[in-house]
Amino acid sequence: MQVLYKGGSALDAVEAAVRALEDNPLFNAGKGAVFNIKGENQLEASIMEGHTGRAGAATQLTVVKNPITLAKHVMDSDFHVFLASKGAEDYASHQGLDIVDRSYFWTKHRWEQHERGFLTDELDSTEWDASTMADEPADHSYLPLGTVGAVAVDCLGHVAAATSTGGMTNKWDGRIGDTPIIGAGTWADTEIAVSSTGSGEYFIRQGTARYISLRHKLGREAVAEACATAMREMKRSGGDGGVIAIDRHGRFSMTFCSDGMYRAYCSGATSHEPVVGIFGQRGDWPARTITWMYEMLRYLLVCGGYVHGLWALAIDGVVGVLTVQDHLVLPAAGIVA
């Protein structure tokens, strides 16, 4: 949020937000990424700046600490948009980005998810381990399991979007989801920015992020209406997930067709107090009604991080907004709102 407070760009804000989530082992991106079928972490990310139309993406990463920063460097190169595997990692090293040992990404709770996945004798079809949620240890029952992302509008009315993930638990080696695909998991243009999380294959087939943009720009639909339509169609096709989107005027939507989505926002209307949501669509519960989530948000805010939601602030009379997301699927017996 400090980026926007200081009058920084939407692009820098979304990169900073996603980097904070990548560095936090609670999230399925960067440090907290899930394992594939071979017991390895393969990460991917993308970023896009609306007013210039520039974009960058990277996938099949195993040693790059912050995939979103690599995606931004690819974007800044101006001659490539998408790099993969060893070539992407060589480029990251050439650019002086943080390269880590593969063991950096190992976390106990993600490894346990990986091992339990084999007990079901099938692969998850989503960006989270829905099949084993009922068996999660009590202290990890509601950990965010999906993609993380951020969208922002700065004091100039420029929008940007960024998305990062470790993919789905026990995915096939070499699988690429929607996250690094411009137009599917990430999109930004002069009017709107979108970041997606969920059943990657469905988001790819439907080009969800770009689809929302087209409904907003050409169909003249409000941000919330465009997102709601996309999620209805996602659910109808058998997919699951959510999107966050914001237009250049600061109008935003955090819409999902899964059981829940970690999100939050604050603005002048809330006296800059975080307002958080997990279930339901409105996400306007007082933070104190979800005590542990509120405390986690406060902790991350103090540390300079942002969790699944929206922060808005006035900068010289102009509203700058930042939205970040991760999402949640509950077992069948869980609460669905």
mmCIF file of C-alpha atoms in Angstrom:
data_model
loop_
_atom_site.group_PDB
_atom_site.id
_atom_site.type_symbol
_atom_site.label_atom_id
_atom_site.label_comp_id
_atom_site.label_asym_id
_atom_site.label_seq_id
_atom_site.Cartn_x
_atom_site.Cartn_y
_atom_site.Cartn_z
ATOM 1 C CA MET A 1 0.000 0.000 0.000
ATOM 2 C CA GLN A 2 2.978 2.271 0.589
ATOM 3 C CA VAL A 3 3.538 2.357 -3.175
ATOM 4 C CA LEU A 4 0.157 4.011 -3.728
ATOM 5 C CA TYR A 5 0.496 6.234 -0.683
ATOM 6 C CA LYS A 6 3.636 7.679 -2.230
ATOM 7 C CA GLY A 7 1.938 8.252 -5.577
ATOM 8 C CA GLY A 8 3.568 5.225 -7.189
ATOM 9 C CA SER A 9 2.272 3.371 -10.221
ATOM 10 C CA ALA A 10 -0.388 0.677 -10.281
ATOM 11 C CA LEU A 11 2.170 -1.633 -11.883
ATOM 12 C CA ASP A 12 4.646 -1.271 -9.028
ATOM 13 C CA ALA A 13 1.829 -1.669 -6.509
ATOM 14 C CA VAL A 14 0.596 -5.001 -7.855
ATOM 15 C CA GLU A 15 4.126 -6.363 -8.100
ATOM 16 C CA ALA A 16 4.831 -5.363 -4.489
ATOM 17 C CA ALA A 17 1.556 -6.895 -3.291
ATOM 18 C CA VAL A 18 2.104 -10.219 -5.032
ATOM 19 C CA ARG A 19 5.755 -10.371 -3.915
ATOM 20 C CA ALA A 20 4.561 -10.084 -0.310
ATOM 21 C CA LEU A 21 2.203 -13.006 -0.841
ATOM 22 C CA GLU A 22 4.912 -15.043 -2.580
ATOM 23 C CA ASP A 23 7.186 -14.550 0.429
ATOM 24 C CA ASN A 24 4.500 -15.750 2.848
ATOM 25 C CA PRO A 25 4.309 -19.574 3.249
ATOM 26 C CA LEU A 26 0.560 -19.390 3.929
ATOM 27 C CA PHE A 27 -0.162 -18.834 0.243
ATOM 28 C CA ASN A 28 0.107 -21.131 -2.776
ATOM 29 C CA ALA A 29 2.651 -18.973 -4.570
ATOM 30 C CA GLY A 30 6.374 -18.594 -4.092
ATOM 31 C CA LYS A 31 7.439 -19.895 -0.677
ATOM 32 C CA GLY A 32 4.100 -21.647 -0.004
ATOM 33 C CA ALA A 33 3.692 -23.315 -3.413
ATOM 34 C CA VAL A 34 2.184 -26.792 -3.669
ATOM 35 C CA PHE A 35 4.037 -29.819 -5.031
ATOM 36 C CA ASN A 36 3.512 -31.522 -8.379
ATOM 37 C CA ILE A 37 3.217 -35.273 -8.954
ATOM 38 C CA LYS A 38 7.027 -35.654 -8.805
ATOM 39 C CA GLY A 39 7.253 -33.845 -5.477
ATOM 40 C CA GLU A 40 8.646 -30.674 -7.040
ATOM 41 C CA ASN A 41 7.514 -27.054 -6.953
ATOM 42 C CA GLN A 42 6.827 -25.490 -10.356
ATOM 43 C CA LEU A 43 5.801 -21.845 -10.175
ATOM 44 C CA GLU A 44 4.328 -19.387 -12.665
ATOM 45 C CA ALA A 45 3.225 -15.761 -12.794
ATOM 46 C CA SER A 46 2.154 -12.944 -15.090
ATOM 47 C CA ILE A 47 1.737 -9.177 -14.954
ATOM 48 C CA MET A 48 0.177 -6.573 -17.252
ATOM 49 C CA GLU A 49 0.026 -2.794 -17.406
ATOM 50 C CA GLY A 50 -3.196 -1.384 -18.829
ATOM 51 C CA HIS A 51 -2.362 1.964 -20.419
ATOM 52 C CA THR A 52 0.689 0.657 -22.283
ATOM 53 C CA GLY A 53 -0.610 -2.832 -23.047
ATOM 54 C CA ARG A 54 2.718 -4.315 -21.977
ATOM 55 C CA ALA A 55 2.718 -7.791 -20.404
ATOM 56 C CA GLY A 56 5.161 -10.339 -19.055
ATOM 57 C CA ALA A 57 4.855 -13.951 -17.929
ATOM 58 C CA ALA A 58 6.983 -16.891 -16.784
ATOM 59 C CA THR A 59 6.247 -20.542 -16.061
ATOM 60 C CA GLN A 60 7.913 -23.837 -15.102
ATOM 61 C CA LEU A 61 10.068 -22.080 -12.518
ATOM 62 C CA THR A 62 11.854 -24.082 -9.816
ATOM 63 C CA VAL A 63 14.555 -21.773 -8.406
ATOM 64 C CA VAL A 64 13.288 -18.209 -8.917
ATOM 65 C CA LYS A 65 12.302 -16.799 -5.530
ATOM 66 C CA ASN A 66 9.750 -14.291 -6.835
ATOM 67 C CA PRO A 67 8.130 -15.314 -10.125
ATOM 68 C CA ILE A 68 6.130 -12.080 -10.320
ATOM 69 C CA THR A 69 9.322 -10.007 -10.419
ATOM 70 C CA LEU A 70 10.684 -12.185 -13.203
ATOM 71 C CA ALA A 71 7.418 -11.648 -15.111
ATOM 72 C CA LYS A 72 7.856 -7.900 -14.711
ATOM 73 C CA HIS A 73 11.441 -8.078 -15.983
ATOM 74 C CA VAL A 74 10.263 -10.055 -19.008
ATOM 75 C CA MET A 75 7.681 -7.331 -19.629
ATOM 76 C CA ASP A 76 10.296 -4.612 -19.312
ATOM 77 C CA SER A 77 12.511 -6.339 -21.889
ATOM 78 C CA ASP A 78 10.025 -5.255 -24.600
ATOM 79 C CA PHE A 79 11.082 -8.062 -26.946
ATOM 80 C CA HIS A 80 9.521 -11.052 -25.147
ATOM 81 C CA VAL A 81 6.243 -11.640 -23.318
ATOM 82 C CA PHE A 82 6.463 -15.242 -22.101
ATOM 83 C CA LEU A 83 9.474 -17.297 -20.965
ATOM 84 C CA ALA A 84 9.513 -20.839 -19.595
ATOM 85 C CA SER A 85 11.608 -23.394 -17.763
ATOM 86 C CA LYS A 86 15.405 -23.188 -17.763
ATOM 87 C CA GLY A 87 15.473 -20.364 -20.286
ATOM 88 C CA ALA A 88 13.314 -18.271 -17.956
ATOM 89 C CA GLU A 89 15.521 -19.132 -14.995
ATOM 90 C CA ASP A 90 18.680 -18.270 -16.931
ATOM 91 C CA TYR A 91 17.119 -14.926 -17.811
ATOM 92 C CA ALA A 92 16.262 -14.320 -14.133
ATOM 93 C CA SER A 93 19.869 -15.014 -13.168
ATOM 94 C CA HIS A 94 21.111 -12.727 -15.934
ATOM 95 C CA GLN A 95 18.855 -9.960 -14.592
ATOM 96 C CA GLY A 96 20.263 -10.374 -11.076
ATOM 97 C CA LEU A 97 17.042 -11.667 -9.531
ATOM 98 C CA ASP A 98 17.048 -13.811 -6.389
ATOM 99 C CA ILE A 99 17.819 -17.452 -7.207
ATOM 100 C CA VAL A 100 17.277 -19.966 -4.395
ATOM 101 C CA ASP A 101 17.850 -23.643 -3.779
ATOM 102 C CA ARG A 102 14.786 -25.755 -4.537
ATOM 103 C CA SER A 103 14.527 -26.627 -0.842
ATOM 104 C CA TYR A 104 13.495 -23.013 -0.164
ATOM 105 C CA PHE A 105 9.987 -23.808 -1.392
ATOM 106 C CA TRP A 106 9.513 -26.867 0.845
ATOM 107 C CA THR A 107 6.859 -26.448 3.551
ATOM 108 C CA LYS A 108 5.505 -29.155 5.816
ATOM 109 C CA HIS A 109 1.803 -28.533 5.210
ATOM 110 C CA ARG A 110 2.193 -28.500 1.418
ATOM 111 C CA TRP A 111 4.208 -31.736 1.540
ATOM 112 C CA GLU A 112 1.470 -33.352 3.633
ATOM 113 C CA GLN A 113 -1.087 -32.273 1.022
ATOM 114 C CA HIS A 114 1.116 -33.817 -1.662
ATOM 115 C CA GLU A 115 1.335 -37.145 0.191
ATOM 116 C CA ARG A 116 -2.392 -37.279 0.991
ATOM 117 C CA GLY A 117 -3.161 -36.604 -2.665
ATOM 118 C CA PHE A 118 -1.791 -40.035 -3.574
ATOM 119 C CA LEU A 119 -4.247 -41.666 -1.182
ATOM 120 C CA THR A 120 -7.123 -40.502 -3.391
ATOM 121 C CA ASP A 121 -5.450 -42.098 -6.450
ATOM 122 C CA GLU A 122 -6.407 -39.124 -8.577
ATOM 123 C CA LEU A 123 -5.207 -35.633 -9.427
ATOM 124 C CA ASP A 124 -6.978 -32.504 -8.323
ATOM 125 C CA SER A 125 -8.608 -30.630 -11.179
ATOM 126 C CA THR A 126 -8.340 -27.241 -9.533
ATOM 127 C CA GLU A 127 -5.749 -24.834 -8.202
ATOM 128 C CA TRP A 128 -6.379 -26.067 -4.659
ATOM 129 C CA ASP A 129 -6.483 -29.408 -2.866
ATOM 130 C CA ALA A 130 -10.260 -29.599 -2.443
ATOM 131 C CA SER A 131 -10.364 -33.385 -2.105
ATOM 132 C CA THR A 132 -8.339 -33.381 1.092
ATOM 133 C CA MET A 133 -9.634 -30.259 2.819
ATOM 134 C CA ALA A 134 -11.748 -32.345 5.222
ATOM 135 C CA ASP A 135 -8.581 -34.085 6.420
ATOM 136 C CA GLU A 136 -6.527 -30.922 6.939
ATOM 137 C CA PRO A 137 -4.928 -30.595 10.372
ATOM 138 C CA ALA A 138 -6.858 -28.188 12.550
ATOM 139 C CA ASP A 139 -4.156 -25.537 12.405
ATOM 140 C CA HIS A 140 -4.171 -25.560 8.591
ATOM 141 C CA SER A 141 -7.867 -26.153 7.906
ATOM 142 C CA TYR A 142 -8.464 -22.786 6.311
ATOM 143 C CA LEU A 143 -5.130 -21.960 4.754
ATOM 144 C CA PRO A 144 -5.443 -20.222 1.402
ATOM 145 C CA LEU A 145 -4.905 -22.861 -1.283
ATOM 146 C CA GLY A 146 -5.380 -21.036 -4.543
ATOM 147 C CA THR A 147 -3.657 -18.564 -6.800
ATOM 148 C CA VAL A 148 -2.795 -15.094 -5.490
ATOM 149 C CA GLY A 149 -3.293 -11.924 -7.467
ATOM 150 C CA ALA A 150 -3.598 -8.177 -7.316
ATOM 151 C CA VAL A 151 -5.223 -5.430 -9.355
ATOM 152 C CA ALA A 152 -4.722 -1.722 -8.802
ATOM 153 C CA VAL A 153 -5.565 1.745 -10.068
ATOM 154 C CA ASP A 154 -3.176 4.584 -9.312
ATOM 155 C CA CYS A 155 -3.587 8.336 -8.954
ATOM 156 C CA LEU A 156 -3.323 8.766 -12.740
ATOM 157 C CA GLY A 157 -6.178 6.357 -13.390
ATOM 158 C CA HIS A 158 -3.831 3.697 -14.772
ATOM 159 C CA VAL A 159 -4.674 0.076 -13.940
ATOM 160 C CA ALA A 160 -2.526 -3.043 -13.685
ATOM 161 C CA ALA A 161 -2.927 -6.704 -12.747
ATOM 162 C CA ALA A 162 -0.590 -9.419 -11.454
ATOM 163 C CA THR A 163 -1.109 -13.108 -10.694
ATOM 164 C CA SER A 164 1.132 -15.832 -9.246
ATOM 165 C CA THR A 165 0.691 -19.481 -8.250
ATOM 166 C CA GLY A 166 2.229 -22.850 -7.535
ATOM 167 C CA GLY A 167 -0.602 -24.474 -9.492
ATOM 168 C CA MET A 168 -2.582 -27.453 -8.285
ATOM 169 C CA THR A 169 -1.458 -30.143 -5.878
ATOM 170 C CA ASN A 170 0.001 -33.181 -7.692
ATOM 171 C CA LYS A 171 -0.381 -31.630 -11.123
ATOM 172 C CA TRP A 172 1.369 -33.465 -13.948
ATOM 173 C CA ASP A 173 4.979 -32.456 -14.463
ATOM 174 C CA GLY A 174 5.007 -29.685 -17.077
ATOM 175 C CA ARG A 175 1.370 -28.652 -16.632
ATOM 176 C CA ILE A 176 0.736 -24.942 -17.234
ATOM 177 C CA GLY A 177 -2.341 -23.273 -15.778
ATOM 178 C CA ASP A 178 -4.159 -20.057 -16.569
ATOM 179 C CA THR A 179 -2.044 -17.875 -14.277
ATOM 180 C CA PRO A 180 0.783 -17.067 -16.740
ATOM 181 C CA ILE A 181 -1.522 -16.836 -19.742
ATOM 182 C CA ILE A 182 -2.387 -13.260 -20.662
ATOM 183 C CA GLY A 183 -6.129 -13.036 -21.230
ATOM 184 C CA ALA A 184 -6.952 -16.094 -19.138
ATOM 185 C CA GLY A 185 -5.517 -15.502 -15.671
ATOM 186 C CA THR A 186 -4.404 -11.880 -16.049
ATOM 187 C CA TRP A 187 -5.539 -8.915 -18.108
ATOM 188 C CA ALA A 188 -5.277 -5.122 -18.043
ATOM 189 C CA ASP A 189 -6.141 -2.418 -20.568
ATOM 190 C CA THR A 190 -6.975 1.275 -20.429
ATOM 191 C CA GLU A 191 -10.306 0.600 -18.718
ATOM 192 C CA ILE A 192 -10.042 -2.433 -16.448
ATOM 193 C CA ALA A 193 -7.642 -4.865 -14.744
ATOM 194 C CA VAL A 194 -8.517 -8.481 -13.898
ATOM 195 C CA SER A 195 -6.820 -11.302 -11.983
ATOM 196 C CA SER A 196 -8.255 -14.819 -11.780
ATOM 197 C CA THR A 197 -7.978 -17.838 -9.489
ATOM 198 C CA GLY A 198 -9.521 -21.279 -9.820
ATOM 199 C CA SER A 199 -9.855 -24.190 -12.223
ATOM 200 C CA GLY A 200 -7.070 -23.228 -14.581
ATOM 201 C CA GLU A 201 -8.135 -25.329 -17.545
ATOM 202 C CA TYR A 202 -11.595 -23.726 -17.523
ATOM 203 C CA PHE A 203 -10.179 -20.209 -17.282
ATOM 204 C CA ILE A 204 -7.928 -20.972 -20.260
ATOM 205 C CA ARG A 205 -10.775 -22.337 -22.386
ATOM 206 C CA GLN A 206 -12.973 -19.358 -21.633
ATOM 207 C CA GLY A 207 -10.274 -16.672 -21.691
ATOM 208 C CA THR A 208 -11.918 -15.383 -18.532
ATOM 209 C CA ALA A 209 -9.871 -12.266 -17.757
ATOM 210 C CA ARG A 210 -10.099 -10.919 -21.312
ATOM 211 C CA TYR A 211 -13.772 -11.942 -21.519
ATOM 212 C CA ILE A 212 -14.589 -9.756 -18.523
ATOM 213 C CA SER A 213 -12.743 -6.855 -20.119
ATOM 214 C CA LEU A 214 -14.697 -7.209 -23.368
ATOM 215 C CA ARG A 215 -18.034 -7.333 -21.574
ATOM 216 C CA HIS A 216 -17.033 -4.177 -19.698
ATOM 217 C CA LYS A 217 -15.628 -2.235 -22.661
ATOM 218 C CA LEU A 218 -17.750 -3.357 -25.589
ATOM 219 C CA GLY A 219 -20.839 -4.533 -23.758
ATOM 220 C CA ARG A 220 -20.867 -1.455 -21.522
ATOM 221 C CA GLU A 221 -21.404 -3.656 -18.479
ATOM 222 C CA ALA A 222 -20.404 -2.505 -15.005
ATOM 223 C CA VAL A 223 -17.381 -4.262 -13.512
ATOM 224 C CA ALA A 224 -19.523 -6.232 -11.069
ATOM 225 C CA GLU A 225 -21.971 -7.303 -13.771
ATOM 226 C CA ALA A 226 -19.231 -8.458 -16.134
ATOM 227 C CA CYS A 227 -17.552 -10.472 -13.382
ATOM 228 C CA ALA A 228 -20.833 -12.021 -12.247
ATOM 229 C CA THR A 229 -21.650 -13.126 -15.781
ATOM 230 C CA ALA A 230 -18.219 -14.706 -16.217
ATOM 231 C CA MET A 231 -18.530 -16.616 -12.950
ATOM 232 C CA ARG A 232 -22.031 -17.856 -13.782
ATOM 233 C CA GLU A 233 -20.713 -19.204 -17.065
ATOM 234 C CA MET A 234 -17.711 -20.696 -15.274
ATOM 235 C CA LYS A 235 -19.963 -22.569 -12.863
ATOM 236 C CA ARG A 236 -22.258 -23.702 -15.663
ATOM 237 C CA SER A 237 -19.314 -25.201 -17.542
ATOM 238 C CA GLY A 238 -18.189 -27.146 -14.461
ATOM 239 C CA GLY A 239 -15.365 -24.857 -13.354
ATOM 240 C CA ASP A 240 -14.768 -23.188 -10.027
ATOM 241 C CA GLY A 241 -12.945 -20.075 -8.873
ATOM 242 C CA GLY A 242 -13.091 -16.326 -8.602
ATOM 243 C CA VAL A 243 -11.932 -13.039 -10.067
ATOM 244 C CA ILE A 244 -10.953 -9.615 -8.839
ATOM 245 C CA ALA A 245 -11.339 -6.639 -11.143
ATOM 246 C CA ILE A 246 -11.159 -2.874 -10.964
ATOM 247 C CA ASP A 247 -11.753 -0.113 -13.483
ATOM 248 C CA ARG A 248 -9.895 3.160 -13.901
ATOM 249 C CA HIS A 249 -12.464 4.958 -11.726
ATOM 250 C CA GLY A 250 -11.840 2.653 -8.762
ATOM 251 C CA ARG A 251 -15.044 0.630 -9.126
ATOM 252 C CA PHE A 252 -14.228 -2.943 -8.225
ATOM 253 C CA SER A 253 -15.623 -6.445 -7.907
ATOM 254 C CA MET A 254 -14.474 -9.546 -6.033
ATOM 255 C CA THR A 255 -16.731 -12.254 -7.424
ATOM 256 C CA PHE A 256 -16.461 -16.028 -7.121
ATOM 257 C CA CYS A 257 -18.339 -19.250 -7.744
ATOM 258 C CA SER A 258 -16.349 -21.320 -5.232
ATOM 259 C CA ASP A 259 -17.270 -21.847 -1.584
ATOM 260 C CA GLY A 260 -15.267 -18.836 -0.520
ATOM 261 C CA MET A 261 -12.504 -16.387 -1.389
ATOM 262 C CA TYR A 262 -10.103 -14.645 1.002
ATOM 263 C CA ARG A 263 -10.429 -10.940 0.356
ATOM 264 C CA ALA A 264 -10.419 -7.580 2.120
ATOM 265 C CA TYR A 265 -10.593 -3.882 1.478
ATOM 266 C CA CYS A 266 -10.385 -0.561 3.226
ATOM 267 C CA SER A 267 -11.173 2.949 2.085
ATOM 268 C CA GLY A 268 -12.067 6.361 3.372
ATOM 269 C CA ALA A 269 -15.599 5.060 3.906
ATOM 270 C CA THR A 270 -14.246 2.497 6.369
ATOM 271 C CA SER A 271 -11.825 4.943 8.043
ATOM 272 C CA HIS A 272 -9.053 2.840 6.447
ATOM 273 C CA GLU A 273 -9.923 -0.096 8.722
ATOM 274 C CA PRO A 274 -9.633 -3.480 6.966
ATOM 275 C CA VAL A 275 -12.947 -5.061 6.012
ATOM 276 C CA VAL A 276 -12.531 -8.736 5.272
ATOM 277 C CA GLY A 277 -14.512 -11.500 3.633
ATOM 278 C CA ILE A 278 -14.206 -15.235 3.162
ATOM 279 C CA PHE A 279 -17.728 -16.424 2.377
ATOM 280 C CA GLY A 280 -20.623 -14.607 0.710
ATOM 281 C CA GLN A 281 -20.252 -12.246 -2.202
ATOM 282 C CA ARG A 282 -20.345 -8.812 -0.626
ATOM 283 C CA GLY A 283 -17.306 -9.141 1.627
ATOM 284 C CA ASP A 284 -18.452 -6.255 3.823
ATOM 285 C CA TRP A 285 -18.369 -7.777 7.294
ATOM 286 C CA PRO A 286 -16.697 -5.743 10.060
ATOM 287 C CA ALA A 287 -13.227 -7.190 10.433
ATOM 288 C CA ARG A 288 -13.769 -7.888 14.112
ATOM 289 C CA THR A 289 -16.379 -10.539 13.283
ATOM 290 C CA ILE A 290 -13.579 -12.717 11.881
ATOM 291 C CA THR A 291 -11.016 -12.197 14.588
ATOM 292 C CA TRP A 292 -8.218 -14.469 13.423
ATOM 293 C CA MET A 293 -8.437 -13.248 9.834
ATOM 294 C CA TYR A 294 -8.428 -9.669 11.039
ATOM 295 C CA GLU A 295 -5.287 -10.275 13.085
ATOM 296 C CA MET A 296 -3.553 -11.919 10.137
ATOM 297 C CA LEU A 297 -4.446 -8.955 7.953
ATOM 298 C CA ARG A 298 -3.130 -6.511 10.528
ATOM 299 C CA TYR A 299 0.106 -8.491 10.808
ATOM 300 C CA LEU A 300 0.636 -8.540 7.061
ATOM 301 C CA LEU A 301 -0.214 -4.862 6.728
ATOM 302 C CA VAL A 302 2.391 -4.010 9.346
ATOM 303 C CA CYS A 303 4.895 -6.166 7.445
ATOM 304 C CA GLY A 304 4.054 -4.399 4.217
ATOM 305 C CA GLY A 305 1.992 -7.243 2.775
ATOM 306 C CA TYR A 306 -1.551 -7.405 1.444
ATOM 307 C CA VAL A 307 -4.071 -10.223 1.683
ATOM 308 C CA HIS A 308 -6.817 -11.026 -0.766
ATOM 309 C CA GLY A 309 -8.858 -7.904 -0.852
ATOM 310 C CA LEU A 310 -8.978 -4.273 -1.623
ATOM 311 C CA TRP A 311 -7.322 -1.236 -0.122
ATOM 312 C CA ALA A 312 -8.323 2.244 -1.257
ATOM 313 C CA LEU A 313 -6.863 5.581 -0.261
ATOM 314 C CA ALA A 314 -7.098 9.195 -1.325
ATOM 315 C CA ILE A 315 -4.054 10.659 -3.052
ATOM 316 C CA ASP A 316 -4.475 14.350 -3.767
ATOM 317 C CA GLY A 317 -8.204 13.813 -4.190
ATOM 318 C CA VAL A 318 -7.760 10.810 -6.508
ATOM 319 C CA VAL A 319 -8.535 7.301 -5.356
ATOM 320 C CA GLY A 320 -5.827 4.673 -5.636
ATOM 321 C CA VAL A 321 -6.988 1.111 -5.127
ATOM 322 C CA LEU A 322 -5.227 -2.193 -4.620
ATOM 323 C CA THR A 323 -6.973 -5.576 -4.625
ATOM 324 C CA VAL A 324 -5.445 -8.949 -3.867
ATOM 325 C CA GLN A 325 -6.893 -12.418 -3.735
ATOM 326 C CA ASP A 326 -6.622 -16.055 -2.812
ATOM 327 C CA HIS A 327 -9.421 -18.495 -2.547
ATOM 328 C CA LEU A 328 -10.872 -21.310 -0.531
ATOM 329 C CA VAL A 329 -12.837 -24.496 -1.098
ATOM 330 C CA LEU A 330 -14.482 -26.278 1.815
ATOM 331 C CA PRO A 331 -15.430 -29.937 2.179
ATOM 332 C CA ALA A 332 -19.055 -30.762 1.365
ATOM 333 C CA ALA A 333 -20.059 -30.351 4.996
ATOM 334 C CA GLY A 334 -18.554 -26.882 5.187
ATOM 335 C CA ILE A 335 -20.396 -23.589 5.241
ATOM 336 C CA VAL A 336 -21.364 -22.297 1.819
ATOM 337 C CA ALA A 337 -22.731 -18.782 1.500
#
